[in-house]
Amino acid sequence: MNSQEKFILYFDLDQDQPNVHSQRVFQKWLDENKEVNVIKIEGYCDSTASNHYNKQLALRRAVNVQKHLICNNFLLDSTLVIDNIGEDFIRATQEFINRKVIVYYQKKSNSKIQEVFVSKLNQSGVADLSKSPKKQ
């Protein structure tokens, strides 16, 4: 099983684009992580507006991050999940920490190594326990 990693972007109040600091950090992350497979994007909000509004804002945040990934030629998993959590989570007491998007990803190289390993294992018959020699 591949390990899942995450990257967090922060947003200013009532904004659906990452704040200036997160934009810089995001660009650096994009430049250094071309070999990842994005599997999930979650949008969050603080509790300063209605829950309905915050769910919509969280979705816009997540979708904008997805668009940025696509524009930078990132591999998005075929089962990519975009989730708008809104304010329905255990929030930090400092509201600015709650205004975020979390990008979950896996390193592509790890998954390729695993695929090759499993393929070789299956070809060798070692993985098929039904073919193991019986004790006499």
mmCIF file of C-alpha atoms in Angstrom:
data_model
loop_
_atom_site.group_PDB
_atom_site.id
_atom_site.type_symbol
_atom_site.label_atom_id
_atom_site.label_comp_id
_atom_site.label_asym_id
_atom_site.label_seq_id
_atom_site.Cartn_x
_atom_site.Cartn_y
_atom_site.Cartn_z
ATOM 1 C CA MET A 1 0.000 0.000 0.000
ATOM 2 C CA ASN A 2 1.339 3.447 -0.908
ATOM 3 C CA SER A 3 1.615 6.094 1.726
ATOM 4 C CA GLN A 4 -0.572 9.108 1.307
ATOM 5 C CA GLU A 5 0.869 12.572 1.790
ATOM 6 C CA LYS A 6 -0.823 15.948 1.994
ATOM 7 C CA PHE A 7 -0.209 19.577 1.165
ATOM 8 C CA ILE A 8 -2.181 22.424 2.783
ATOM 9 C CA LEU A 9 -3.024 25.796 1.256
ATOM 10 C CA TYR A 10 -4.498 28.663 3.290
ATOM 11 C CA PHE A 11 -7.000 31.331 2.230
ATOM 12 C CA ASP A 12 -7.955 34.803 3.389
ATOM 13 C CA LEU A 13 -11.442 35.516 4.716
ATOM 14 C CA ASP A 14 -14.166 35.003 2.098
ATOM 15 C CA GLN A 15 -11.625 34.312 -0.703
ATOM 16 C CA ASP A 16 -11.531 31.309 -3.036
ATOM 17 C CA GLN A 17 -7.913 31.787 -4.161
ATOM 18 C CA PRO A 18 -4.980 30.895 -1.849
ATOM 19 C CA ASN A 19 -3.464 33.792 0.083
ATOM 20 C CA VAL A 20 -0.210 35.338 -1.175
ATOM 21 C CA HIS A 21 2.036 33.251 1.063
ATOM 22 C CA SER A 22 0.272 30.002 0.105
ATOM 23 C CA GLN A 23 0.476 30.909 -3.581
ATOM 24 C CA ARG A 24 4.263 31.167 -3.315
ATOM 25 C CA VAL A 25 4.549 27.928 -1.329
ATOM 26 C CA PHE A 26 2.150 26.198 -3.740
ATOM 27 C CA GLN A 27 4.214 27.209 -6.771
ATOM 28 C CA LYS A 28 7.348 25.846 -5.133
ATOM 29 C CA TRP A 29 5.509 22.608 -4.286
ATOM 30 C CA LEU A 30 4.253 22.344 -7.882
ATOM 31 C CA ASP A 31 7.776 22.794 -9.231
ATOM 32 C CA GLU A 32 9.224 20.151 -6.900
ATOM 33 C CA ASN A 33 6.459 17.525 -7.092
ATOM 34 C CA LYS A 34 5.739 16.800 -10.746
ATOM 35 C CA GLU A 35 5.787 13.062 -9.998
ATOM 36 C CA VAL A 36 2.691 12.836 -7.811
ATOM 37 C CA ASN A 37 -0.786 11.460 -8.286
ATOM 38 C CA VAL A 38 -3.423 13.712 -6.693
ATOM 39 C CA ILE A 39 -6.155 11.559 -5.151
ATOM 40 C CA LYS A 40 -8.269 13.948 -3.076
ATOM 41 C CA ILE A 41 -8.867 17.675 -2.609
ATOM 42 C CA GLU A 42 -10.770 18.910 0.452
ATOM 43 C CA GLY A 43 -12.004 22.485 0.904
ATOM 44 C CA TYR A 44 -12.626 23.980 4.353
ATOM 45 C CA CYS A 45 -13.940 27.256 5.804
ATOM 46 C CA ASP A 46 -14.137 29.142 9.044
ATOM 47 C CA SER A 47 -17.478 29.685 10.778
ATOM 48 C CA THR A 48 -18.032 33.371 9.964
ATOM 49 C CA ALA A 49 -20.945 32.847 7.531
ATOM 50 C CA SER A 50 -23.822 30.409 7.112
ATOM 51 C CA ASN A 51 -23.002 26.729 6.708
ATOM 52 C CA HIS A 52 -24.591 26.710 3.224
ATOM 53 C CA TYR A 53 -22.421 29.640 2.103
ATOM 54 C CA ASN A 54 -19.314 28.062 3.613
ATOM 55 C CA LYS A 55 -19.933 24.741 1.835
ATOM 56 C CA GLN A 56 -20.132 26.621 -1.483
ATOM 57 C CA LEU A 57 -16.989 28.635 -0.693
ATOM 58 C CA ALA A 58 -15.142 25.456 0.303
ATOM 59 C CA LEU A 59 -16.130 23.860 -3.015
ATOM 60 C CA ARG A 60 -14.922 26.906 -4.992
ATOM 61 C CA ARG A 61 -11.615 26.749 -3.123
ATOM 62 C CA ALA A 62 -11.150 23.052 -3.885
ATOM 63 C CA VAL A 63 -12.139 23.432 -7.549
ATOM 64 C CA ASN A 64 -9.774 26.393 -8.007
ATOM 65 C CA VAL A 65 -6.905 24.328 -6.607
ATOM 66 C CA GLN A 66 -7.885 21.500 -8.972
ATOM 67 C CA LYS A 67 -7.829 23.925 -11.923
ATOM 68 C CA HIS A 68 -4.382 25.138 -10.899
ATOM 69 C CA LEU A 69 -3.127 21.549 -10.761
ATOM 70 C CA ILE A 70 -4.536 20.848 -14.220
ATOM 71 C CA CYS A 71 -2.945 24.023 -15.640
ATOM 72 C CA ASN A 72 0.382 22.758 -14.288
ATOM 73 C CA ASN A 73 -0.053 19.352 -15.985
ATOM 74 C CA PHE A 74 -0.498 17.368 -12.790
ATOM 75 C CA LEU A 75 -1.787 13.831 -12.842
ATOM 76 C CA LEU A 76 -5.172 13.678 -11.180
ATOM 77 C CA ASP A 77 -6.263 10.203 -10.186
ATOM 78 C CA SER A 78 -9.188 8.783 -12.179
ATOM 79 C CA THR A 79 -11.014 8.386 -8.860
ATOM 80 C CA LEU A 80 -10.173 11.921 -7.670
ATOM 81 C CA VAL A 81 -12.496 13.066 -4.891
ATOM 82 C CA ILE A 82 -13.290 16.733 -4.403
ATOM 83 C CA ASP A 83 -14.944 17.317 -1.048
ATOM 84 C CA ASN A 84 -16.337 20.535 0.347
ATOM 85 C CA ILE A 85 -16.239 20.146 4.107
ATOM 86 C CA GLY A 86 -17.181 23.768 4.749
ATOM 87 C CA GLU A 87 -17.290 24.364 8.486
ATOM 88 C CA ASP A 88 -18.405 20.810 9.394
ATOM 89 C CA PHE A 89 -15.221 19.695 11.132
ATOM 90 C CA ILE A 90 -13.472 20.198 14.447
ATOM 91 C CA ARG A 91 -12.114 23.685 13.962
ATOM 92 C CA ALA A 92 -9.066 25.378 15.393
ATOM 93 C CA THR A 93 -9.719 28.333 17.685
ATOM 94 C CA GLN A 94 -7.762 30.590 15.312
ATOM 95 C CA GLU A 95 -10.113 31.002 12.351
ATOM 96 C CA PHE A 96 -7.389 31.633 9.745
ATOM 97 C CA ILE A 97 -6.186 28.030 10.240
ATOM 98 C CA ASN A 98 -9.629 26.738 9.241
ATOM 99 C CA ARG A 99 -9.658 28.490 5.848
ATOM 100 C CA LYS A 100 -7.772 25.886 3.854
ATOM 101 C CA VAL A 101 -7.627 23.275 1.129
ATOM 102 C CA ILE A 102 -5.865 19.987 1.700
ATOM 103 C CA VAL A 103 -4.440 18.189 -1.326
ATOM 104 C CA TYR A 104 -3.855 14.462 -0.741
ATOM 105 C CA TYR A 105 -1.414 12.758 -3.068
ATOM 106 C CA GLN A 106 0.863 9.797 -3.614
ATOM 107 C CA LYS A 107 4.288 9.767 -5.201
ATOM 108 C CA LYS A 108 3.989 8.262 -8.688
ATOM 109 C CA SER A 109 7.360 6.587 -8.451
ATOM 110 C CA ASN A 110 6.226 4.577 -5.407
ATOM 111 C CA SER A 111 3.114 3.347 -7.183
ATOM 112 C CA LYS A 112 5.124 2.394 -10.292
ATOM 113 C CA ILE A 113 7.617 0.433 -8.193
ATOM 114 C CA GLN A 114 4.756 -1.343 -6.452
ATOM 115 C CA GLU A 115 3.036 -2.126 -9.773
ATOM 116 C CA VAL A 116 6.233 -3.628 -11.190
ATOM 117 C CA PHE A 117 6.858 -5.609 -7.993
ATOM 118 C CA VAL A 118 3.331 -7.041 -7.911
ATOM 119 C CA SER A 119 3.501 -7.845 -11.626
ATOM 120 C CA LYS A 120 6.812 -9.709 -11.216
ATOM 121 C CA LEU A 121 5.484 -11.484 -8.143
ATOM 122 C CA ASN A 122 2.392 -12.642 -10.020
ATOM 123 C CA GLN A 123 4.456 -13.798 -13.004
ATOM 124 C CA SER A 124 6.700 -15.877 -10.753
ATOM 125 C CA GLY A 125 3.755 -17.656 -9.141
ATOM 126 C CA VAL A 126 5.111 -16.848 -5.679
ATOM 127 C CA ALA A 127 2.075 -14.723 -4.874
ATOM 128 C CA ASP A 128 -0.354 -17.556 -5.625
ATOM 129 C CA LEU A 129 -0.550 -19.499 -2.378
ATOM 130 C CA SER A 130 -2.776 -22.143 -3.941
ATOM 131 C CA LYS A 131 0.250 -23.330 -5.945
ATOM 132 C CA SER A 132 2.483 -23.753 -2.895
ATOM 133 C CA PRO A 133 3.879 -27.278 -2.418
ATOM 134 C CA LYS A 134 1.952 -29.464 -0.010
ATOM 135 C CA LYS A 135 3.649 -31.149 2.921
ATOM 136 C CA GLN A 136 3.815 -34.899 2.721
#
